[in-house]
Short mmCIF file of C-alpha atoms and ligand atoms in Angstrom, two decimals:
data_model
loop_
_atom_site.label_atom_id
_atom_site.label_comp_id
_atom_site.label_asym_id
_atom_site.label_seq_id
_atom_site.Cartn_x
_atom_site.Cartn_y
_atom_site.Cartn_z
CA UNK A 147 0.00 0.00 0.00
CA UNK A 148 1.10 3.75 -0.75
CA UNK A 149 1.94 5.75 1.48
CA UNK A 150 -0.18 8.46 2.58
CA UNK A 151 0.38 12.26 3.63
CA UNK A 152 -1.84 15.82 3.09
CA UNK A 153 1.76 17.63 2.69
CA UNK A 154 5.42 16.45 1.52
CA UNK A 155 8.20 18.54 1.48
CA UNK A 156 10.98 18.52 -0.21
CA UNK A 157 14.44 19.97 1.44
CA UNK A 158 15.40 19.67 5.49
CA UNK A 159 17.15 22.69 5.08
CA UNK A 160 15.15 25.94 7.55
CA UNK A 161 13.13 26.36 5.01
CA UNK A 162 11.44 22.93 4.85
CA UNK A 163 11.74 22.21 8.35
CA UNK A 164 9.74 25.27 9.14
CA UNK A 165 7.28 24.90 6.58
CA UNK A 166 7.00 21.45 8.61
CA UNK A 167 6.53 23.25 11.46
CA UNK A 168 3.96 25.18 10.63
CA UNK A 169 1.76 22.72 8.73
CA UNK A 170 2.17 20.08 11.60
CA UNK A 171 0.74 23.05 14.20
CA UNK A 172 -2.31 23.00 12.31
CA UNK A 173 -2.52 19.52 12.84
CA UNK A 174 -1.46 18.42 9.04
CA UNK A 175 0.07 15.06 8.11
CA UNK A 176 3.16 16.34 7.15
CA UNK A 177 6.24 14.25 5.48
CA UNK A 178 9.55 15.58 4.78
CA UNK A 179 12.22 14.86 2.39
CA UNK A 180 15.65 15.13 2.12
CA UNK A 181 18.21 13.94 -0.06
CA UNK A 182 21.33 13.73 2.41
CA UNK A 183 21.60 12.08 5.33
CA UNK A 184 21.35 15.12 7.09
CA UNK A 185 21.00 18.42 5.86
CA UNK A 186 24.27 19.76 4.41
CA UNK A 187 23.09 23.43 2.35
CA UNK A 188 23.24 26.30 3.55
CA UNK A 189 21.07 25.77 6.74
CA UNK A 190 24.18 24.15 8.09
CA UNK A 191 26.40 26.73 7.00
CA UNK A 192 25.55 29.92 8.07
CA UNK A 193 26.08 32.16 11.43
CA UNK A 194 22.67 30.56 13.06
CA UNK A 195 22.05 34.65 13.55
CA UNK A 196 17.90 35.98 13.76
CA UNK A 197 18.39 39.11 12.34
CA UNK A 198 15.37 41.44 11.97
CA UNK A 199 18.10 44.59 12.55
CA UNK A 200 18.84 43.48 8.57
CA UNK A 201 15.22 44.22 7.26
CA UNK A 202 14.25 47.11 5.63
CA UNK A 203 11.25 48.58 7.71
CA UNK A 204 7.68 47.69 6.95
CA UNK A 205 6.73 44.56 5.82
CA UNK A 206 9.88 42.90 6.38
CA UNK A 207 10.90 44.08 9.25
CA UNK A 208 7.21 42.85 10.07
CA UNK A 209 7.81 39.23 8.95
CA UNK A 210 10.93 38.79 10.30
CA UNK A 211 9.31 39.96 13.92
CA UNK A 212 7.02 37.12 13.43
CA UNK A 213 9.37 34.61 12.10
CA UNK A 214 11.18 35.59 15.42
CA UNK A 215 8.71 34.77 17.60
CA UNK A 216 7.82 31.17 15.84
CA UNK A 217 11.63 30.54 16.53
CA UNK A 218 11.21 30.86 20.53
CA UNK A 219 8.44 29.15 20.98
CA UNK A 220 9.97 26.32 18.44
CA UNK A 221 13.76 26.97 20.54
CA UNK A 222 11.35 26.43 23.85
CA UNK A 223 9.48 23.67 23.43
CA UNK A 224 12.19 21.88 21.97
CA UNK A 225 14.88 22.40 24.57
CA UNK A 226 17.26 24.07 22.11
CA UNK A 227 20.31 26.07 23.24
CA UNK A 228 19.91 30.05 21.90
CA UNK A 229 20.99 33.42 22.68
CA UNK A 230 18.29 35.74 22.64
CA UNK A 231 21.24 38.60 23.10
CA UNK A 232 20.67 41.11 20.85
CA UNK A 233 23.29 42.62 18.43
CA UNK A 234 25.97 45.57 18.36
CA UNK A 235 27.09 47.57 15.60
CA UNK A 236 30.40 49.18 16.47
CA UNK A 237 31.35 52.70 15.13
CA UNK A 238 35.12 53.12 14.48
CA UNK A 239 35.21 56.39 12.10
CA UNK A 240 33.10 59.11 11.60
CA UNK A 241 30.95 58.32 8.58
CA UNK A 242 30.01 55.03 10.07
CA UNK A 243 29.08 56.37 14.07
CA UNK A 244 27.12 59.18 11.44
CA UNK A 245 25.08 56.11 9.92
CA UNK A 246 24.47 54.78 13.24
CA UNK A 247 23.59 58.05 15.12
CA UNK A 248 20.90 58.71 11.88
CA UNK A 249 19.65 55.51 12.36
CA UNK A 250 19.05 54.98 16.16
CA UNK A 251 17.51 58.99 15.17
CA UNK A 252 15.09 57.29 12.42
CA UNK A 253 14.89 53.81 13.56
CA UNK A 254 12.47 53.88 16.06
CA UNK A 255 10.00 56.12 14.28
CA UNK A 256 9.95 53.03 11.68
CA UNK A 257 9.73 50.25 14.42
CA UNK A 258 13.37 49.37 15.24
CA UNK A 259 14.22 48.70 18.91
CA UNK A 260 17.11 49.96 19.08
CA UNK A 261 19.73 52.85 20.74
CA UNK A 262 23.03 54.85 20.78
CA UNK A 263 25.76 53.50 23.17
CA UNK A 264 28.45 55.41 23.78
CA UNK A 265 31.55 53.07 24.45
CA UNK A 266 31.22 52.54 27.82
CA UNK A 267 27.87 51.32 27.67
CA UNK A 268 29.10 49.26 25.12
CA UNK A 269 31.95 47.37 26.65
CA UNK A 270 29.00 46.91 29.93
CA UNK A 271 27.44 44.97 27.05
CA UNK A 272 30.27 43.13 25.50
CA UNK A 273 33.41 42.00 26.86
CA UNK A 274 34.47 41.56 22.83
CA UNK A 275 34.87 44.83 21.80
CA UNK A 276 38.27 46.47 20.54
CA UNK A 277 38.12 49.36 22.29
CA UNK A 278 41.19 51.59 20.04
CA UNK A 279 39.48 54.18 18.96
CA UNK A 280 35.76 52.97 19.22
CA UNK A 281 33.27 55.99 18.79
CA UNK A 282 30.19 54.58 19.71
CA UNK A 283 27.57 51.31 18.86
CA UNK A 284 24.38 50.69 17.37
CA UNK A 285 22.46 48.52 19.96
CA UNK A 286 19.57 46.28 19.01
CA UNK A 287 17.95 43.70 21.47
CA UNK A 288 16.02 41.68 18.50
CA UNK A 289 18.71 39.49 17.27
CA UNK A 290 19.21 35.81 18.31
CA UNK A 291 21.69 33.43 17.72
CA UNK A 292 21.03 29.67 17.42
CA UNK A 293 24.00 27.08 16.64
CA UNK A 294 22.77 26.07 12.98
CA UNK A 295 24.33 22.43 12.77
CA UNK A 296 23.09 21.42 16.37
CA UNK A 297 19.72 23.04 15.29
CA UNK A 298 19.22 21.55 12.15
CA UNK A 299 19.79 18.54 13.29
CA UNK A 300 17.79 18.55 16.63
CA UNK A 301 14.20 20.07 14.96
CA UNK A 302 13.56 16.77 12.66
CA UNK A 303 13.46 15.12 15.72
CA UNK A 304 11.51 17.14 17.87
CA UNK A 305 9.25 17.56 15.03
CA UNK A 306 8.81 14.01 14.39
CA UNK A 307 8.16 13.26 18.38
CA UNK A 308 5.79 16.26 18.85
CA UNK A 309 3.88 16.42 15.67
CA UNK A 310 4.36 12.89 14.07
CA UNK A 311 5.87 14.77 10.60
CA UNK A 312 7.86 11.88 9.27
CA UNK A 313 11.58 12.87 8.06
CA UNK A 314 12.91 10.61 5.60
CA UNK A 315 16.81 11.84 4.79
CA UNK A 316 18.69 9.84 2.29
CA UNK A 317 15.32 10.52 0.01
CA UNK A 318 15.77 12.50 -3.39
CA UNK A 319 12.44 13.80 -4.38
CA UNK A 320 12.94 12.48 -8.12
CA UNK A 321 9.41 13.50 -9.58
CA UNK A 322 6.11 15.89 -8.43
CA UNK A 323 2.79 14.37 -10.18
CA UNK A 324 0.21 14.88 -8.10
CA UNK A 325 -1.21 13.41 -6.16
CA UNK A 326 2.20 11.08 -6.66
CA UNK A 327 5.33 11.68 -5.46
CA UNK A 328 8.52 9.59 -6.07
CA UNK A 329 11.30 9.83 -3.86
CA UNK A 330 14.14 7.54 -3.75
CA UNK A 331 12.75 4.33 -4.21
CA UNK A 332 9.34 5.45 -2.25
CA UNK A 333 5.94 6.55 -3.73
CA UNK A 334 3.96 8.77 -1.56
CA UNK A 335 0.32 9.96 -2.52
CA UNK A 336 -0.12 13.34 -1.03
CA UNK A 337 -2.24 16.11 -1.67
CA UNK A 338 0.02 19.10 -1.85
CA UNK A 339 3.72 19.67 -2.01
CA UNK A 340 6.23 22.01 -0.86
CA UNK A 341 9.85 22.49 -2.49
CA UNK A 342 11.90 23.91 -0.44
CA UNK A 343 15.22 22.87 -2.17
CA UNK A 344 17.21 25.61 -1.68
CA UNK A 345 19.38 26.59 -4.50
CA UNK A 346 18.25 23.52 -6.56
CA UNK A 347 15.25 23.80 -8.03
CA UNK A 348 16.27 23.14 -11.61
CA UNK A 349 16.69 19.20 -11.06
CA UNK A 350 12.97 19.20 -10.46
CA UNK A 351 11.44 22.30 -12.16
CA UNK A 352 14.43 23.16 -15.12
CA UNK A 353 12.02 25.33 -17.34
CA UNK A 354 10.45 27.11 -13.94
CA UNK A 355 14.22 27.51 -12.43
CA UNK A 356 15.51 29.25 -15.67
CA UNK A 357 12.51 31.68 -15.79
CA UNK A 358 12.87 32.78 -12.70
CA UNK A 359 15.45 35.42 -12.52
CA UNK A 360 17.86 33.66 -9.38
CA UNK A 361 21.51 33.70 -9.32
CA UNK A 362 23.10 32.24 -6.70
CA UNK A 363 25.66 33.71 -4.16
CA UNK A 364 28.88 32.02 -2.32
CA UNK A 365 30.10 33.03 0.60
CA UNK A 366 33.33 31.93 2.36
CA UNK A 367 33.02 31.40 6.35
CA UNK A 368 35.31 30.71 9.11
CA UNK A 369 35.33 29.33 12.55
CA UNK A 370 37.64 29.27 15.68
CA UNK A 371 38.52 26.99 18.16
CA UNK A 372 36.09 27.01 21.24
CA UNK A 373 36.67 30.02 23.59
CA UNK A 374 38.00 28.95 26.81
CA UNK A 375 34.86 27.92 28.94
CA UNK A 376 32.53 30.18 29.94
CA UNK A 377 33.69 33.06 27.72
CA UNK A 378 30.84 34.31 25.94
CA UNK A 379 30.51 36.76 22.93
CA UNK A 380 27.29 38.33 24.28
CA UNK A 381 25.38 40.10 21.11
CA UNK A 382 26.62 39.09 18.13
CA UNK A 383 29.16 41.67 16.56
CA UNK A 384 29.19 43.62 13.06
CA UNK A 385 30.93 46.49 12.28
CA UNK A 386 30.86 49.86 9.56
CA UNK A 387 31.04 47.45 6.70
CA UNK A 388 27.35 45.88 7.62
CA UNK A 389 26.23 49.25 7.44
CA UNK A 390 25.99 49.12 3.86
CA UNK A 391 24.92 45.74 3.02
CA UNK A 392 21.95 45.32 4.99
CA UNK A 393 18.88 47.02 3.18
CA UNK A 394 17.49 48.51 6.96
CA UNK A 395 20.68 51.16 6.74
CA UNK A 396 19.39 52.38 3.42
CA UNK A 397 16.92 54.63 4.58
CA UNK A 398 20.05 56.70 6.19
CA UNK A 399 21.12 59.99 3.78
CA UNK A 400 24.78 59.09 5.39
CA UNK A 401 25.43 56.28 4.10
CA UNK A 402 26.56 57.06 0.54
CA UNK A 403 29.65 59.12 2.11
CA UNK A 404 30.55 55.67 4.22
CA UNK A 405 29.81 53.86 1.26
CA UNK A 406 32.14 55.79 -1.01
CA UNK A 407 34.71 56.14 1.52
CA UNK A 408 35.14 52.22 1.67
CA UNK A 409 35.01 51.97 -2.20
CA UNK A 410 38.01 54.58 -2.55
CA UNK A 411 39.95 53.30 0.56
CA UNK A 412 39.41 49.25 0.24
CA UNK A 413 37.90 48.49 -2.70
CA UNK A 414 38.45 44.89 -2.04
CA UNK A 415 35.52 44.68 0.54
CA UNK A 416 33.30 45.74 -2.04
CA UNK A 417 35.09 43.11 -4.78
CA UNK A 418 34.48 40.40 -2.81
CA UNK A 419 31.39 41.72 -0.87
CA UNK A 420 32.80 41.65 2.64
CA UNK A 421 31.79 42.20 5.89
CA UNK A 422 32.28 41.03 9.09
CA UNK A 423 30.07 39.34 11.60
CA UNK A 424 30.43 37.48 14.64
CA UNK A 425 28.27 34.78 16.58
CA UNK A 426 28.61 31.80 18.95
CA UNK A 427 28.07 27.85 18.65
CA UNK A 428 26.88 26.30 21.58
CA UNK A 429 30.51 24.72 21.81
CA UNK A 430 32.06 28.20 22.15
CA UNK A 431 33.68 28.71 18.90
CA UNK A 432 33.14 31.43 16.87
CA UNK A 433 31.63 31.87 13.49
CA UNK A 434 33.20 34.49 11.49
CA UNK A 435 32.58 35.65 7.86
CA UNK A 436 31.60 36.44 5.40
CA UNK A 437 31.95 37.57 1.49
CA UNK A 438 29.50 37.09 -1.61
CA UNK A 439 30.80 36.15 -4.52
CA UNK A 440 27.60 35.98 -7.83
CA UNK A 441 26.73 33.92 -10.56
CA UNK A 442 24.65 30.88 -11.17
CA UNK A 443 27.93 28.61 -11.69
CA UNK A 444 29.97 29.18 -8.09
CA UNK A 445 33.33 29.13 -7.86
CA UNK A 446 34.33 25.75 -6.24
CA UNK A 447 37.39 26.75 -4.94
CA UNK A 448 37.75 29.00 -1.99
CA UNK A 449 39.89 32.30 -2.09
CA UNK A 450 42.65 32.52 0.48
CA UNK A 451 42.65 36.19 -0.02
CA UNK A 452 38.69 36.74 0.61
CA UNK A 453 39.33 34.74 3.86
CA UNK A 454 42.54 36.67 4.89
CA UNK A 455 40.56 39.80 4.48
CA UNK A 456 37.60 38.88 6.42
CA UNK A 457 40.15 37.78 9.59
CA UNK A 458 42.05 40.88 9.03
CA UNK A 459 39.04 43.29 9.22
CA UNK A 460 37.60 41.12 12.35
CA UNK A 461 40.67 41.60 14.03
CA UNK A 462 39.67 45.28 14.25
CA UNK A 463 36.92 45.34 16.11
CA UNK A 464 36.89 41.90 17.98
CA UNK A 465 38.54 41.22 21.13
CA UNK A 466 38.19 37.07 21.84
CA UNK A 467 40.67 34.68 23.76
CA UNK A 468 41.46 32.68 21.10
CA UNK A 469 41.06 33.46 17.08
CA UNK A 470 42.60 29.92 15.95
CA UNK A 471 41.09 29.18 12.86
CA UNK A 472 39.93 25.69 13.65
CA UNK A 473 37.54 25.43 10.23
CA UNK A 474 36.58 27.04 6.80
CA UNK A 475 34.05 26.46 4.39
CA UNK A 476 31.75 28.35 1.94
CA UNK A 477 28.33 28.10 1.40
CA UNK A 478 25.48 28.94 -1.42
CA UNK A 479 22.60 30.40 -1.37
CA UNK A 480 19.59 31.74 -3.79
CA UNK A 481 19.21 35.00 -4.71
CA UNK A 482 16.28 37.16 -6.50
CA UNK A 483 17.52 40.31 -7.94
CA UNK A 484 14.55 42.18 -6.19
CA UNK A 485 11.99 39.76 -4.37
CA UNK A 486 13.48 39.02 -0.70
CA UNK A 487 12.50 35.37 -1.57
CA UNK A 488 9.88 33.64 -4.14
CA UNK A 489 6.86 31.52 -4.18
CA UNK A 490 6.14 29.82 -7.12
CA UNK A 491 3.18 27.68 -7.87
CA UNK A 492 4.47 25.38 -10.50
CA UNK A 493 1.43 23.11 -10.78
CA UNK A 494 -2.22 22.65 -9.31
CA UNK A 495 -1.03 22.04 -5.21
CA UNK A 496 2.38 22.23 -5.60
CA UNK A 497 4.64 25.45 -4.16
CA UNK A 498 8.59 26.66 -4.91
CA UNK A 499 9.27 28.60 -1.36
CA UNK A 500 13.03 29.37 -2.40
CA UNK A 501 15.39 32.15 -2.26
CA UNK A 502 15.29 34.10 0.93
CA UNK A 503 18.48 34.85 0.01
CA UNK A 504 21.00 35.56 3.15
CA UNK A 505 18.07 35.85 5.30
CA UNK A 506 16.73 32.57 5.35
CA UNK A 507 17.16 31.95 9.13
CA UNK A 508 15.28 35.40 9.67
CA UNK A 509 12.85 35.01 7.70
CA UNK A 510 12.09 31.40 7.13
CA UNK A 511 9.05 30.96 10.06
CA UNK A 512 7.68 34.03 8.76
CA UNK A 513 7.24 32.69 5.47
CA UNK A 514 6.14 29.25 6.23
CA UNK A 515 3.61 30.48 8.48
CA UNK A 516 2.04 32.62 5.59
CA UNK A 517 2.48 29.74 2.91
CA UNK A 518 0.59 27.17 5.31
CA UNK A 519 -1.91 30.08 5.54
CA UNK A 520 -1.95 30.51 1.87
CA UNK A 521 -2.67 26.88 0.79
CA UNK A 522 -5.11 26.56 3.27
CA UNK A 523 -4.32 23.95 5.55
C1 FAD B 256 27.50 31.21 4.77
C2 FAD B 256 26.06 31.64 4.98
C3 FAD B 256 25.75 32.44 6.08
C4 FAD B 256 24.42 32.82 6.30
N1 FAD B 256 24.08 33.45 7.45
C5 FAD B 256 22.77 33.66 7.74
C6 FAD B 256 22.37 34.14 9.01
O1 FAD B 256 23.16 34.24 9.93
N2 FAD B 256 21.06 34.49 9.19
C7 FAD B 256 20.14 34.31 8.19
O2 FAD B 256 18.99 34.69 8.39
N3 FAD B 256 20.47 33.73 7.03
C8 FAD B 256 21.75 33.40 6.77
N4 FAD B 256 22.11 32.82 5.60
C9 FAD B 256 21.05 32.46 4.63
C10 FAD B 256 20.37 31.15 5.04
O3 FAD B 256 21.31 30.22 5.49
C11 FAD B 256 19.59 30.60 3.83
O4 FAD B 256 18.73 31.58 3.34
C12 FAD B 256 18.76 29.40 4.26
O5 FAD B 256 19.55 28.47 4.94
C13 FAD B 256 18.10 28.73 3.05
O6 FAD B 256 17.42 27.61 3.56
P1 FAD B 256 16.79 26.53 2.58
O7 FAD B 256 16.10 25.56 3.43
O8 FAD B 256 16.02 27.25 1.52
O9 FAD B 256 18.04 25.90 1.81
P2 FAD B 256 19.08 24.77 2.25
O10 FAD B 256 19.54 24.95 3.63
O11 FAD B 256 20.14 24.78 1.19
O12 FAD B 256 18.26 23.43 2.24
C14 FAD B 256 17.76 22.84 1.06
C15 FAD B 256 17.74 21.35 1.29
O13 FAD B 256 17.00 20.71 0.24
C16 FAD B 256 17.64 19.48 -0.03
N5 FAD B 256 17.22 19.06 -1.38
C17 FAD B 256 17.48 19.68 -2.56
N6 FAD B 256 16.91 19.02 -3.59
C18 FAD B 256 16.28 17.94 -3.04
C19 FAD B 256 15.51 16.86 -3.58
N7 FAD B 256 15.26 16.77 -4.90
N8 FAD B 256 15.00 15.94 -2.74
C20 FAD B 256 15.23 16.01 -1.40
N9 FAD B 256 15.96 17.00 -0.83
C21 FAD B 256 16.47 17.96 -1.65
C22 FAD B 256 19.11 19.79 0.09
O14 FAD B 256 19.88 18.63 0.30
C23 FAD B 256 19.13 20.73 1.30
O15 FAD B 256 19.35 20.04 2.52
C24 FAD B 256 23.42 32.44 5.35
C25 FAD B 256 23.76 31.66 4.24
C26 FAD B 256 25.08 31.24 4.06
C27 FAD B 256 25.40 30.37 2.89
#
């Protein structure tokens, strides 16, 4: 006999596992599938950093408020480590404490939580900081960090004991013919199907994939050794470079002078896309990255000089026990020119929910939440 579901979807990655989430709340038959053995995109590879600070106001800013709030009551129930500890921006020269003074000005006004901090609130905050010649911090209390690769491995299984939504890994969705699905050697009737596949879309929708306008983005990443016990980052750390890369900053009239001040001083931040963050794993290393690199057809082969720069402009502003490099790796994600992430509806019951490009850990309960809506279950 076949095997029976009302949803399938396709990808363990955030994206499926919190469309899982949200369908299995509502008290849906849910089964998952992933290829791997365990989820290996970029779910895995990424800072494990809730960042509504990053969205523009409005709608986004909106979503990823919501998507926040999904993730603490998921992070709750489930007994998951997480640092609801906010984030600092530090301000080392003028044009970039003038970006963050404008901001904290406008920020509120358009729903931001967040404040001025002269250094020495600053260092009460964070024992991390550099403090040669810090001017002053952005400080937001949304942001959260969660340690991706213990996460993403822990929520299958919570979500499987909780809500019954059976995970099958090692299980390439092959075909999508509704009400059939074929997956490895399985065949699953369902009645509607979710792809959340990440960057690959193509293998199962080629024609849909090519329409849709994505490129996709690599970005190199590095991690230390753990901290020595107990030493903890606090809020997770970016500096001046973030300020122009994250579309909340662009409603700031100072930020073209920053911006053109970093294009004539280093323009190899902006060649390689640069900037630096900074979170925590639950082990006590710390994640550090990152670049962007474009194009549908990634380079394989990591740059030396991207990561060399990254470690070099994190040495500025970070102050941590220990900055072994005990790991590197890149990652890829899907990008949309202009949508902050797509839904497709390639056939009668069957949705794309791809490309939340480097917000997928921000945004991803947010949009699940609204897709479950959507398709009415
Ligand atoms: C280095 C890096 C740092 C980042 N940092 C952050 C951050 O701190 N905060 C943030 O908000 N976002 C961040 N992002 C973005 C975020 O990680 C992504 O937006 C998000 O992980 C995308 O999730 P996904 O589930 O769509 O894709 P993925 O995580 O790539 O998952 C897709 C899954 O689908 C599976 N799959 C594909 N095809 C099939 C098939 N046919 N059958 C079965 N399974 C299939 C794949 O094996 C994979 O496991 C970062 C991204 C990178 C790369």
């Amino acid at each position: 006999m076949e095997n029976r579901a009302d949803l399938a979807i396709v990808g363990a990655g955030i994206m499926g596992l919190a469309h899982a989430y949200a369908a299995a709340r509502r008290g849906a038959r849910v089964v998952v599938f992933e290829r791997g053995l365990r989820a290996t995109g970029a779910s895995v590879r990424n800072f494990g950093l809730i960042w509504p600070i990053g969205q523009p106001h409005g709608a986004l800013h909106q979503l990823a408020l919501e998507s926040r709030a999904y993730w603490l009551e998921l992070l709750q129930d489930a007994r998951l480590p997480y640092w609801p500890a906010g984030s600092l921006h530090l301000a080392y020269r003028d044009d970039e404490a003038a970006v963050v003074r404008e901001f904290c000005e406008r920020g509120p006004a358009l729903g931001y939580d967040c404040a001025w901090l002269p250094p020495a609130e600053a260092f009460k905050r964070s024992c991390a900081i550099q403090a040669d010649g810090l001017i002053g911090a952005l400080w937001s209390p949304t942001e959260i960090i969660v340690d991706p690769r213990l996460t993403l491995a822990a929520v299958p299984a919570y979500l499987a004991e909780q809500f019954r939504v059976d995970v099958r890994f090692g299980c390439a969705v092959r075909n999508i013919d509704l009400p059939l699905i074929e997956a490895g050697e399985q065949r699953w009737m369902v009645d509607q199907a979710i792809v959340a596949s990440g960057d690959d879309f193509e293998s199962l929708y080629p024609t849909v994939f090519a329409e849709s306008g994505l490129t996709r983005v690599k970005l190199q990443m590095l991690r230390t050794c753990p901290q020595p016990h107990g030493w903890r980052l606090g809020p997770a750390l970016a500096a001046g470079l973030t300020l122009r890369f994250y579309p909340s900053f662009q409603v700031c009239g100072t930020l073209d002078v920053l911006k053109e001040r970093i294009l004539r001083e280093t323009p190899e931040f902006e060649r390689w896309g640069i900037h630096g963050l900074v979170s925590q794993t639950a082990q006590g290393e710390l994640t550090l990255g990152d670049s962007h690199e474009y194009g549908l057809s990634p380079d394989v082969f990591n740059k030396e000089e991207i990561d060399e720069l990254i470690l070099h402009y994190i040495r500025g502003f970070l102050k941590a026990p220990d900055l072994t490099i005990a790991q590197r790796w890149s990652g890829v994600y899907a990008k949309h020119p202009e949508e902050p992430f797509l839904s497709l509806s390639p056939a009668a019951g069957v949705r794309i929910v791809t490309s939340p490009g480097g917000a997928g850990m921000t945004l991803s309960f947010g949009i699940a939440a609204r897709t479950i809506k959507e398709i009415g279950l």
